[in-house]
């Protein structure tokens, strides 16, 4: 039995983009603390595989394959979960993507795709779920920001722009929805070993630079994000609102 402040039993969590990487790790972490979870993604086969993996561990888990970059699809998907599975108590806006290119040559179609995937999806899912939460007078929304919400690096300026927008949308959601009993916060991961970062993980020059640049001296492991997510999803954070919690090994604290 988890410590009562962090006990998520009886709660339902929807995690977008959770068939792999950070989203899947957070789904496992919330489930381990008692929550029922809904795995979301566009690829039904990947969603089914993630659901099967969590069910093998004895967790209560459901699958919902809808595209978070389409507002009408998101609304329908959220309404279906509410009607057929249960009230969404926790939303983790995790879906995201990366594309690297020099800014002067950055393709316009990739710019639009980054905007839709990294920031529009947060607005679409946040608004769709919040409408239900507001009626109930409670709810937890956790947006996944980034150290790139604060810092830039060559070849990822559009990604940096989208994650800066997630940071301030989190604050805006808090400002509008806290009065209805919602807590809206963000986790800003540093550099973690994920499929999104695999090319960097495999680059010895980049990994060496990162290890020297990060006070903790290493890449993060996705399981190290679970504690912050459980805190923000639980009663332990009942008066925490509009905050961005960096889980980054100290990279934003040191030159």
PDB file of N, CA, C and O in Angstrom, residues 95-171:
ATOM      1  N   UNK A  95       2.488  13.172 -25.338  1.00  0.00           N
ATOM      2  CA  UNK A  95       2.770  12.985 -26.762  1.00  0.00           C
ATOM      3  C   UNK A  95       3.701  14.089 -27.266  1.00  0.00           C
ATOM      4  O   UNK A  95       3.516  15.269 -26.966  1.00  0.00           O
ATOM      5  N   UNK A  96       4.705  13.692 -28.028  1.00  0.00           N
ATOM      6  CA  UNK A  96       5.644  14.671 -28.554  1.00  0.00           C
ATOM      7  C   UNK A  96       6.536  14.061 -29.615  1.00  0.00           C
ATOM      8  O   UNK A  96       6.605  12.846 -29.774  1.00  0.00           O
ATOM      9  N   UNK A  97       7.227  14.929 -30.359  1.00  0.00           N
ATOM     10  CA  UNK A  97       8.143  14.473 -31.393  1.00  0.00           C
ATOM     11  C   UNK A  97       9.301  15.453 -31.515  1.00  0.00           C
ATOM     12  O   UNK A  97       9.263  16.566 -30.984  1.00  0.00           O
ATOM     13  N   UNK A  98      10.340  15.031 -32.233  1.00  0.00           N
ATOM     14  CA  UNK A  98      11.512  15.851 -32.470  1.00  0.00           C
ATOM     15  C   UNK A  98      11.892  15.752 -33.946  1.00  0.00           C
ATOM     16  O   UNK A  98      11.674  14.701 -34.581  1.00  0.00           O
ATOM     17  N   UNK A  99      12.414  16.839 -34.481  1.00  0.00           N
ATOM     18  CA  UNK A  99      13.010  16.836 -35.818  1.00  0.00           C
ATOM     19  C   UNK A  99      14.145  17.844 -35.789  1.00  0.00           C
ATOM     20  O   UNK A  99      13.954  18.979 -35.355  1.00  0.00           O
ATOM     21  N   UNK A 100      15.315  17.412 -36.255  1.00  0.00           N
ATOM     22  CA  UNK A 100      16.501  18.250 -36.165  1.00  0.00           C
ATOM     23  C   UNK A 100      16.951  18.715 -37.547  1.00  0.00           C
ATOM     24  O   UNK A 100      17.075  17.909 -38.469  1.00  0.00           O
ATOM     25  N   UNK A 101      17.169  20.025 -37.681  1.00  0.00           N
ATOM     26  CA  UNK A 101      17.692  20.595 -38.923  1.00  0.00           C
ATOM     27  C   UNK A 101      18.147  22.018 -38.627  1.00  0.00           C
ATOM     28  O   UNK A 101      17.626  22.672 -37.714  1.00  0.00           O
ATOM     29  N   UNK A 102      19.117  22.548 -39.386  1.00  0.00           N
ATOM     30  CA  UNK A 102      19.493  23.951 -39.221  1.00  0.00           C
ATOM     31  C   UNK A 102      18.276  24.848 -39.407  1.00  0.00           C
ATOM     32  O   UNK A 102      17.458  24.611 -40.306  1.00  0.00           O
ATOM     33  N   UNK A 103      18.142  25.849 -38.573  1.00  0.00           N
ATOM     34  CA  UNK A 103      16.937  26.681 -38.595  1.00  0.00           C
ATOM     35  C   UNK A 103      16.724  27.326 -39.953  1.00  0.00           C
ATOM     36  O   UNK A 103      15.582  27.430 -40.430  1.00  0.00           O
ATOM     37  N   UNK A 104      17.797  27.750 -40.625  1.00  0.00           N
ATOM     38  CA  UNK A 104      17.644  28.421 -41.917  1.00  0.00           C
ATOM     39  C   UNK A 104      17.116  27.480 -43.001  1.00  0.00           C
ATOM     40  O   UNK A 104      16.594  27.942 -44.022  1.00  0.00           O
ATOM     41  N   UNK A 105      17.238  26.171 -42.766  1.00  0.00           N
ATOM     42  CA  UNK A 105      16.760  25.190 -43.740  1.00  0.00           C
ATOM     43  C   UNK A 105      15.616  24.338 -43.199  1.00  0.00           C
ATOM     44  O   UNK A 105      15.250  23.325 -43.807  1.00  0.00           O
ATOM     45  N   UNK A 106      15.032  24.736 -42.085  1.00  0.00           N
ATOM     46  CA  UNK A 106      14.031  23.884 -41.436  1.00  0.00           C
ATOM     47  C   UNK A 106      12.787  23.796 -42.318  1.00  0.00           C
ATOM     48  O   UNK A 106      12.189  24.804 -42.691  1.00  0.00           O
ATOM     49  N   UNK A 107      12.327  22.567 -42.638  1.00  0.00           N
ATOM     50  CA  UNK A 107      11.173  22.417 -43.539  1.00  0.00           C
ATOM     51  C   UNK A 107       9.878  22.911 -42.898  1.00  0.00           C
ATOM     52  O   UNK A 107       9.614  22.643 -41.726  1.00  0.00           O
ATOM     53  N   UNK A 108       9.080  23.583 -43.686  1.00  0.00           N
ATOM     54  CA  UNK A 108       7.831  24.151 -43.177  1.00  0.00           C
ATOM     55  C   UNK A 108       6.873  23.069 -42.714  1.00  0.00           C
ATOM     56  O   UNK A 108       6.163  23.238 -41.713  1.00  0.00           O
ATOM     57  N   UNK A 109       6.852  21.924 -43.417  1.00  0.00           N
ATOM     58  CA  UNK A 109       5.927  20.865 -43.015  1.00  0.00           C
ATOM     59  C   UNK A 109       6.316  20.268 -41.660  1.00  0.00           C
ATOM     60  O   UNK A 109       5.452  19.908 -40.856  1.00  0.00           O
ATOM     61  N   UNK A 110       7.632  20.200 -41.386  1.00  0.00           N
ATOM     62  CA  UNK A 110       8.075  19.695 -40.090  1.00  0.00           C
ATOM     63  C   UNK A 110       7.770  20.703 -38.983  1.00  0.00           C
ATOM     64  O   UNK A 110       7.469  20.324 -37.842  1.00  0.00           O
ATOM     65  N   UNK A 111       7.870  21.992 -39.305  1.00  0.00           N
ATOM     66  CA  UNK A 111       7.477  23.037 -38.349  1.00  0.00           C
ATOM     67  C   UNK A 111       6.014  22.861 -37.945  1.00  0.00           C
ATOM     68  O   UNK A 111       5.675  22.865 -36.757  1.00  0.00           O
ATOM     69  N   UNK A 112       5.145  22.702 -38.933  1.00  0.00           N
ATOM     70  CA  UNK A 112       3.724  22.526 -38.637  1.00  0.00           C
ATOM     71  C   UNK A 112       3.468  21.244 -37.846  1.00  0.00           C
ATOM     72  O   UNK A 112       2.645  21.236 -36.919  1.00  0.00           O
ATOM     73  N   UNK A 113       4.190  20.176 -38.181  1.00  0.00           N
ATOM     74  CA  UNK A 113       4.009  18.917 -37.478  1.00  0.00           C
ATOM     75  C   UNK A 113       4.445  19.019 -36.021  1.00  0.00           C
ATOM     76  O   UNK A 113       3.775  18.491 -35.123  1.00  0.00           O
ATOM     77  N   UNK A 114       5.551  19.710 -35.778  1.00  0.00           N
ATOM     78  CA  UNK A 114       5.999  19.931 -34.402  1.00  0.00           C
ATOM     79  C   UNK A 114       4.977  20.732 -33.611  1.00  0.00           C
ATOM     80  O   UNK A 114       4.685  20.418 -32.454  1.00  0.00           O
ATOM     81  N   UNK A 115       4.435  21.777 -34.220  1.00  0.00           N
ATOM     82  CA  UNK A 115       3.423  22.586 -33.534  1.00  0.00           C
ATOM     83  C   UNK A 115       2.203  21.747 -33.166  1.00  0.00           C
ATOM     84  O   UNK A 115       1.700  21.821 -32.039  1.00  0.00           O
ATOM     85  N   UNK A 116       1.726  20.954 -34.103  1.00  0.00           N
ATOM     86  CA  UNK A 116       0.536  20.137 -33.852  1.00  0.00           C
ATOM     87  C   UNK A 116       0.792  19.078 -32.795  1.00  0.00           C
ATOM     88  O   UNK A 116      -0.035  18.857 -31.903  1.00  0.00           O
ATOM     89  N   UNK A 117       1.955  18.417 -32.883  1.00  0.00           N
ATOM     90  CA  UNK A 117       2.228  17.292 -31.994  1.00  0.00           C
ATOM     91  C   UNK A 117       2.618  17.739 -30.597  1.00  0.00           C
ATOM     92  O   UNK A 117       2.184  17.150 -29.597  1.00  0.00           O
ATOM     93  N   UNK A 118       3.429  18.782 -30.495  1.00  0.00           N
ATOM     94  CA  UNK A 118       4.026  19.153 -29.203  1.00  0.00           C
ATOM     95  C   UNK A 118       3.228  20.184 -28.416  1.00  0.00           C
ATOM     96  O   UNK A 118       3.332  20.218 -27.182  1.00  0.00           O
ATOM     97  N   UNK A 119       2.445  21.011 -29.090  1.00  0.00           N
ATOM     98  CA  UNK A 119       1.724  22.051 -28.339  1.00  0.00           C
ATOM     99  C   UNK A 119       0.209  22.005 -28.591  1.00  0.00           C
ATOM    100  O   UNK A 119      -0.569  22.059 -27.638  1.00  0.00           O
ATOM    101  N   UNK A 120      -0.234  21.841 -29.854  1.00  0.00           N
ATOM    102  CA  UNK A 120      -1.680  21.781 -30.089  1.00  0.00           C
ATOM    103  C   UNK A 120      -2.297  20.592 -29.365  1.00  0.00           C
ATOM    104  O   UNK A 120      -3.396  20.688 -28.817  1.00  0.00           O
ATOM    105  N   UNK A 121      -1.585  19.458 -29.322  1.00  0.00           N
ATOM    106  CA  UNK A 121      -2.120  18.278 -28.642  1.00  0.00           C
ATOM    107  C   UNK A 121      -2.336  18.530 -27.157  1.00  0.00           C
ATOM    108  O   UNK A 121      -3.283  18.007 -26.563  1.00  0.00           O
ATOM    109  N   UNK A 122      -1.467  19.324 -26.552  1.00  0.00           N
ATOM    110  CA  UNK A 122      -1.609  19.647 -25.124  1.00  0.00           C
ATOM    111  C   UNK A 122      -2.871  20.484 -24.902  1.00  0.00           C
ATOM    112  O   UNK A 122      -3.634  20.247 -23.955  1.00  0.00           O
ATOM    113  N   UNK A 123      -3.094  21.440 -25.797  1.00  0.00           N
ATOM    114  CA  UNK A 123      -4.309  22.248 -25.713  1.00  0.00           C
ATOM    115  C   UNK A 123      -5.547  21.391 -25.966  1.00  0.00           C
ATOM    116  O   UNK A 123      -6.531  21.464 -25.220  1.00  0.00           O
ATOM    117  N   UNK A 124      -5.527  20.561 -27.020  1.00  0.00           N
ATOM    118  CA  UNK A 124      -6.691  19.753 -27.380  1.00  0.00           C
ATOM    119  C   UNK A 124      -7.067  18.776 -26.260  1.00  0.00           C
ATOM    120  O   UNK A 124      -8.225  18.715 -25.823  1.00  0.00           O
ATOM    121  N   UNK A 125      -6.094  18.001 -25.800  1.00  0.00           N
ATOM    122  CA  UNK A 125      -6.390  17.027 -24.752  1.00  0.00           C
ATOM    123  C   UNK A 125      -6.706  17.717 -23.433  1.00  0.00           C
ATOM    124  O   UNK A 125      -7.617  17.308 -22.704  1.00  0.00           O
ATOM    125  N   UNK A 126      -5.944  18.772 -23.125  1.00  0.00           N
ATOM    126  CA  UNK A 126      -6.186  19.499 -21.878  1.00  0.00           C
ATOM    127  C   UNK A 126      -7.592  20.068 -21.825  1.00  0.00           C
ATOM    128  O   UNK A 126      -8.310  19.918 -20.827  1.00  0.00           O
ATOM    129  N   UNK A 127      -8.013  20.724 -22.899  1.00  0.00           N
ATOM    130  CA  UNK A 127      -9.352  21.322 -22.927  1.00  0.00           C
ATOM    131  C   UNK A 127     -10.438  20.246 -22.874  1.00  0.00           C
ATOM    132  O   UNK A 127     -11.422  20.378 -22.132  1.00  0.00           O
ATOM    133  N   UNK A 128     -10.253  19.169 -23.655  1.00  0.00           N
ATOM    134  CA  UNK A 128     -11.276  18.127 -23.721  1.00  0.00           C
ATOM    135  C   UNK A 128     -11.473  17.446 -22.376  1.00  0.00           C
ATOM    136  O   UNK A 128     -12.607  17.176 -21.963  1.00  0.00           O
ATOM    137  N   UNK A 129     -10.366  17.148 -21.690  1.00  0.00           N
ATOM    138  CA  UNK A 129     -10.460  16.501 -20.383  1.00  0.00           C
ATOM    139  C   UNK A 129     -10.915  17.487 -19.316  1.00  0.00           C
ATOM    140  O   UNK A 129     -11.725  17.147 -18.442  1.00  0.00           O
ATOM    141  N   UNK A 130     -10.437  18.715 -19.384  1.00  0.00           N
ATOM    142  CA  UNK A 130     -10.785  19.706 -18.358  1.00  0.00           C
ATOM    143  C   UNK A 130     -12.281  19.978 -18.309  1.00  0.00           C
ATOM    144  O   UNK A 130     -12.839  20.228 -17.232  1.00  0.00           O
ATOM    145  N   UNK A 131     -12.957  19.918 -19.437  1.00  0.00           N
ATOM    146  CA  UNK A 131     -14.405  20.162 -19.441  1.00  0.00           C
ATOM    147  C   UNK A 131     -15.125  19.155 -18.556  1.00  0.00           C
ATOM    148  O   UNK A 131     -16.125  19.493 -17.909  1.00  0.00           O
ATOM    149  N   UNK A 132     -14.643  17.927 -18.523  1.00  0.00           N
ATOM    150  CA  UNK A 132     -15.219  16.922 -17.631  1.00  0.00           C
ATOM    151  C   UNK A 132     -14.771  17.152 -16.187  1.00  0.00           C
ATOM    152  O   UNK A 132     -15.577  17.032 -15.249  1.00  0.00           O
ATOM    153  N   UNK A 133     -13.487  17.452 -16.011  1.00  0.00           N
ATOM    154  CA  UNK A 133     -12.960  17.673 -14.662  1.00  0.00           C
ATOM    155  C   UNK A 133     -13.636  18.851 -13.976  1.00  0.00           C
ATOM    156  O   UNK A 133     -13.940  18.818 -12.775  1.00  0.00           O
ATOM    157  N   UNK A 134     -13.870  19.913 -14.726  1.00  0.00           N
ATOM    158  CA  UNK A 134     -14.478  21.123 -14.161  1.00  0.00           C
ATOM    159  C   UNK A 134     -15.869  20.801 -13.583  1.00  0.00           C
ATOM    160  O   UNK A 134     -16.238  21.294 -12.510  1.00  0.00           O
ATOM    161  N   UNK A 135     -16.622  19.968 -14.284  1.00  0.00           N
ATOM    162  CA  UNK A 135     -17.952  19.584 -13.782  1.00  0.00           C
ATOM    163  C   UNK A 135     -17.861  18.845 -12.448  1.00  0.00           C
ATOM    164  O   UNK A 135     -18.759  18.948 -11.603  1.00  0.00           O
ATOM    165  N   UNK A 136     -16.755  18.105 -12.267  1.00  0.00           N
ATOM    166  CA  UNK A 136     -16.582  17.332 -11.027  1.00  0.00           C
ATOM    167  C   UNK A 136     -15.875  18.117  -9.929  1.00  0.00           C
ATOM    168  O   UNK A 136     -15.828  17.682  -8.773  1.00  0.00           O
ATOM    169  N   UNK A 137     -15.290  19.251 -10.290  1.00  0.00           N
ATOM    170  CA  UNK A 137     -14.625  20.095  -9.303  1.00  0.00           C
ATOM    171  C   UNK A 137     -13.272  19.578  -8.851  1.00  0.00           C
ATOM    172  O   UNK A 137     -12.785  19.956  -7.782  1.00  0.00           O
ATOM    173  N   UNK A 138     -12.626  18.742  -9.677  1.00  0.00           N
ATOM    174  CA  UNK A 138     -11.311  18.214  -9.311  1.00  0.00           C
ATOM    175  C   UNK A 138     -10.628  17.660 -10.564  1.00  0.00           C
ATOM    176  O   UNK A 138     -11.288  17.336 -11.556  1.00  0.00           O
ATOM    177  N   UNK A 139      -9.309  17.548 -10.491  1.00  0.00           N
ATOM    178  CA  UNK A 139      -8.572  16.937 -11.593  1.00  0.00           C
ATOM    179  C   UNK A 139      -7.109  17.326 -11.562  1.00  0.00           C
ATOM    180  O   UNK A 139      -6.735  18.373 -11.026  1.00  0.00           O
ATOM    181  N   UNK A 140      -6.291  16.459 -12.124  1.00  0.00           N
ATOM    182  CA  UNK A 140      -4.845  16.678 -12.195  1.00  0.00           C
ATOM    183  C   UNK A 140      -4.412  16.605 -13.652  1.00  0.00           C
ATOM    184  O   UNK A 140      -4.683  15.613 -14.342  1.00  0.00           O
ATOM    185  N   UNK A 141      -3.741  17.643 -14.112  1.00  0.00           N
ATOM    186  CA  UNK A 141      -3.176  17.655 -15.460  1.00  0.00           C
ATOM    187  C   UNK A 141      -1.670  17.856 -15.337  1.00  0.00           C
ATOM    188  O   UNK A 141      -1.213  18.794 -14.680  1.00  0.00           O
ATOM    189  N   UNK A 142      -0.922  16.954 -15.954  1.00  0.00           N
ATOM    190  CA  UNK A 142       0.539  17.020 -15.933  1.00  0.00           C
ATOM    191  C   UNK A 142       1.015  17.111 -17.376  1.00  0.00           C
ATOM    192  O   UNK A 142       0.818  16.179 -18.164  1.00  0.00           O
ATOM    193  N   UNK A 143       1.619  18.225 -17.732  1.00  0.00           N
ATOM    194  CA  UNK A 143       2.163  18.399 -19.075  1.00  0.00           C
ATOM    195  C   UNK A 143       3.652  18.052 -19.066  1.00  0.00           C
ATOM    196  O   UNK A 143       4.349  18.334 -18.091  1.00  0.00           O
ATOM    197  N   UNK A 144       4.118  17.442 -20.148  1.00  0.00           N
ATOM    198  CA  UNK A 144       5.534  17.118 -20.239  1.00  0.00           C
ATOM    199  C   UNK A 144       6.224  18.217 -21.041  1.00  0.00           C
ATOM    200  O   UNK A 144       6.059  18.329 -22.261  1.00  0.00           O
ATOM    201  N   UNK A 145       6.979  19.040 -20.319  1.00  0.00           N
ATOM    202  CA  UNK A 145       7.765  20.113 -20.928  1.00  0.00           C
ATOM    203  C   UNK A 145       9.163  19.563 -21.223  1.00  0.00           C
ATOM    204  O   UNK A 145       9.309  18.419 -21.648  1.00  0.00           O
ATOM    205  N   UNK A 146      10.207  20.357 -20.983  1.00  0.00           N
ATOM    206  CA  UNK A 146      11.566  19.926 -21.321  1.00  0.00           C
ATOM    207  C   UNK A 146      12.554  20.939 -20.776  1.00  0.00           C
ATOM    208  O   UNK A 146      12.181  22.091 -20.494  1.00  0.00           O
ATOM    209  N   UNK A 147      13.804  20.542 -20.656  1.00  0.00           N
ATOM    210  CA  UNK A 147      14.834  21.564 -20.388  1.00  0.00           C
ATOM    211  C   UNK A 147      14.864  22.563 -21.535  1.00  0.00           C
ATOM    212  O   UNK A 147      15.271  23.711 -21.355  1.00  0.00           O
ATOM    213  N   UNK A 148      14.399  22.117 -22.739  1.00  0.00           N
ATOM    214  CA  UNK A 148      14.318  23.043 -23.868  1.00  0.00           C
ATOM    215  C   UNK A 148      13.153  24.028 -23.736  1.00  0.00           C
ATOM    216  O   UNK A 148      12.962  24.874 -24.594  1.00  0.00           O
ATOM    217  N   UNK A 149      12.392  23.929 -22.662  1.00  0.00           N
ATOM    218  CA  UNK A 149      11.454  25.006 -22.330  1.00  0.00           C
ATOM    219  C   UNK A 149      12.214  26.253 -21.879  1.00  0.00           C
ATOM    220  O   UNK A 149      11.668  27.361 -21.894  1.00  0.00           O
ATOM    221  N   UNK A 150      13.456  26.057 -21.460  1.00  0.00           N
ATOM    222  CA  UNK A 150      14.290  27.155 -20.940  1.00  0.00           C
ATOM    223  C   UNK A 150      15.552  27.381 -21.753  1.00  0.00           C
ATOM    224  O   UNK A 150      16.078  28.497 -21.780  1.00  0.00           O
ATOM    225  N   UNK A 151      16.069  26.332 -22.398  1.00  0.00           N
ATOM    226  CA  UNK A 151      17.364  26.386 -23.054  1.00  0.00           C
ATOM    227  C   UNK A 151      17.247  26.018 -24.522  1.00  0.00           C
ATOM    228  O   UNK A 151      16.371  25.262 -24.914  1.00  0.00           O
ATOM    229  N   UNK A 152      18.175  26.543 -25.319  1.00  0.00           N
ATOM    230  CA  UNK A 152      18.227  26.202 -26.740  1.00  0.00           C
ATOM    231  C   UNK A 152      19.509  25.426 -27.039  1.00  0.00           C
ATOM    232  O   UNK A 152      20.451  25.423 -26.252  1.00  0.00           O
ATOM    233  N   UNK A 153      19.478  24.745 -28.177  1.00  0.00           N
ATOM    234  CA  UNK A 153      20.642  24.021 -28.661  1.00  0.00           C
ATOM    235  C   UNK A 153      20.578  24.015 -30.177  1.00  0.00           C
ATOM    236  O   UNK A 153      19.487  24.043 -30.745  1.00  0.00           O
ATOM    237  N   UNK A 154      21.717  24.023 -30.880  1.00  0.00           N
ATOM    238  CA  UNK A 154      21.670  24.082 -32.346  1.00  0.00           C
ATOM    239  C   UNK A 154      20.824  22.979 -32.951  1.00  0.00           C
ATOM    240  O   UNK A 154      20.802  21.853 -32.469  1.00  0.00           O
ATOM    241  N   UNK A 155      20.087  23.342 -33.991  1.00  0.00           N
ATOM    242  CA  UNK A 155      19.285  22.466 -34.856  1.00  0.00           C
ATOM    243  C   UNK A 155      17.922  22.096 -34.303  1.00  0.00           C
ATOM    244  O   UNK A 155      17.175  21.348 -34.937  1.00  0.00           O
ATOM    245  N   UNK A 156      17.523  22.623 -33.132  1.00  0.00           N
ATOM    246  CA  UNK A 156      16.208  22.251 -32.574  1.00  0.00           C
ATOM    247  C   UNK A 156      15.397  23.480 -32.153  1.00  0.00           C
ATOM    248  O   UNK A 156      14.567  23.406 -31.255  1.00  0.00           O
ATOM    249  N   UNK A 157      15.610  24.610 -32.819  1.00  0.00           N
ATOM    250  CA  UNK A 157      14.896  25.831 -32.435  1.00  0.00           C
ATOM    251  C   UNK A 157      13.369  25.658 -32.440  1.00  0.00           C
ATOM    252  O   UNK A 157      12.692  26.099 -31.499  1.00  0.00           O
ATOM    253  N   UNK A 158      12.765  25.036 -33.448  1.00  0.00           N
ATOM    254  CA  UNK A 158      11.304  24.861 -33.412  1.00  0.00           C
ATOM    255  C   UNK A 158      10.847  23.984 -32.240  1.00  0.00           C
ATOM    256  O   UNK A 158       9.814  24.271 -31.617  1.00  0.00           O
ATOM    257  N   UNK A 159      11.592  22.923 -31.936  1.00  0.00           N
ATOM    258  CA  UNK A 159      11.255  22.095 -30.772  1.00  0.00           C
ATOM    259  C   UNK A 159      11.316  22.932 -29.499  1.00  0.00           C
ATOM    260  O   UNK A 159      10.419  22.848 -28.641  1.00  0.00           O
ATOM    261  N   UNK A 160      12.363  23.748 -29.380  1.00  0.00           N
ATOM    262  CA  UNK A 160      12.501  24.633 -28.225  1.00  0.00           C
ATOM    263  C   UNK A 160      11.303  25.575 -28.112  1.00  0.00           C
ATOM    264  O   UNK A 160      10.788  25.816 -27.015  1.00  0.00           O
ATOM    265  N   UNK A 161      10.855  26.084 -29.257  1.00  0.00           N
ATOM    266  CA  UNK A 161       9.694  26.980 -29.261  1.00  0.00           C
ATOM    267  C   UNK A 161       8.451  26.266 -28.752  1.00  0.00           C
ATOM    268  O   UNK A 161       7.674  26.819 -27.954  1.00  0.00           O
ATOM    269  N   UNK A 162       8.241  25.018 -29.190  1.00  0.00           N
ATOM    270  CA  UNK A 162       7.047  24.303 -28.752  1.00  0.00           C
ATOM    271  C   UNK A 162       7.098  23.987 -27.270  1.00  0.00           C
ATOM    272  O   UNK A 162       6.082  24.077 -26.571  1.00  0.00           O
ATOM    273  N   UNK A 163       8.266  23.637 -26.755  1.00  0.00           N
ATOM    274  CA  UNK A 163       8.360  23.298 -25.339  1.00  0.00           C
ATOM    275  C   UNK A 163       8.299  24.541 -24.457  1.00  0.00           C
ATOM    276  O   UNK A 163       7.814  24.483 -23.312  1.00  0.00           O
ATOM    277  N   UNK A 164       8.749  25.679 -24.965  1.00  0.00           N
ATOM    278  CA  UNK A 164       8.524  26.930 -24.241  1.00  0.00           C
ATOM    279  C   UNK A 164       7.037  27.252 -24.168  1.00  0.00           C
ATOM    280  O   UNK A 164       6.541  27.755 -23.153  1.00  0.00           O
ATOM    281  N   UNK A 165       6.329  26.929 -25.241  1.00  0.00           N
ATOM    282  CA  UNK A 165       4.877  27.137 -25.247  1.00  0.00           C
ATOM    283  C   UNK A 165       4.181  26.215 -24.252  1.00  0.00           C
ATOM    284  O   UNK A 165       3.216  26.627 -23.586  1.00  0.00           O
ATOM    285  N   UNK A 166       4.643  24.971 -24.119  1.00  0.00           N
ATOM    286  CA  UNK A 166       4.067  24.061 -23.129  1.00  0.00           C
ATOM    287  C   UNK A 166       4.236  24.633 -21.732  1.00  0.00           C
ATOM    288  O   UNK A 166       3.319  24.580 -20.906  1.00  0.00           O
ATOM    289  N   UNK A 167       5.409  25.179 -21.455  1.00  0.00           N
ATOM    290  CA  UNK A 167       5.653  25.790 -20.141  1.00  0.00           C
ATOM    291  C   UNK A 167       4.610  26.873 -19.845  1.00  0.00           C
ATOM    292  O   UNK A 167       3.976  26.851 -18.777  1.00  0.00           O
ATOM    293  N   UNK A 168       4.392  27.788 -20.764  1.00  0.00           N
ATOM    294  CA  UNK A 168       3.481  28.887 -20.474  1.00  0.00           C
ATOM    295  C   UNK A 168       2.022  28.488 -20.620  1.00  0.00           C
ATOM    296  O   UNK A 168       1.150  29.071 -19.956  1.00  0.00           O
ATOM    297  N   UNK A 169       1.716  27.495 -21.446  1.00  0.00           N
ATOM    298  CA  UNK A 169       0.340  26.990 -21.476  1.00  0.00           C
ATOM    299  C   UNK A 169      -0.005  26.334 -20.146  1.00  0.00           C
ATOM    300  O   UNK A 169      -1.137  26.451 -19.672  1.00  0.00           O
ATOM    301  N   UNK A 170       0.967  25.664 -19.537  1.00  0.00           N
ATOM    302  CA  UNK A 170       0.755  25.083 -18.201  1.00  0.00           C
ATOM    303  C   UNK A 170       0.354  26.169 -17.215  1.00  0.00           C
ATOM    304  O   UNK A 170      -0.598  26.008 -16.430  1.00  0.00           O
ATOM    305  N   UNK A 171       1.071  27.272 -17.234  1.00  0.00           N
ATOM    306  CA  UNK A 171       0.744  28.385 -16.339  1.00  0.00           C
ATOM    307  C   UNK A 171      -0.619  28.972 -16.664  1.00  0.00           C
ATOM    308  O   UNK A 171      -1.387  29.348 -15.763  1.00  0.00           O
TER     309      UNK A 171
END
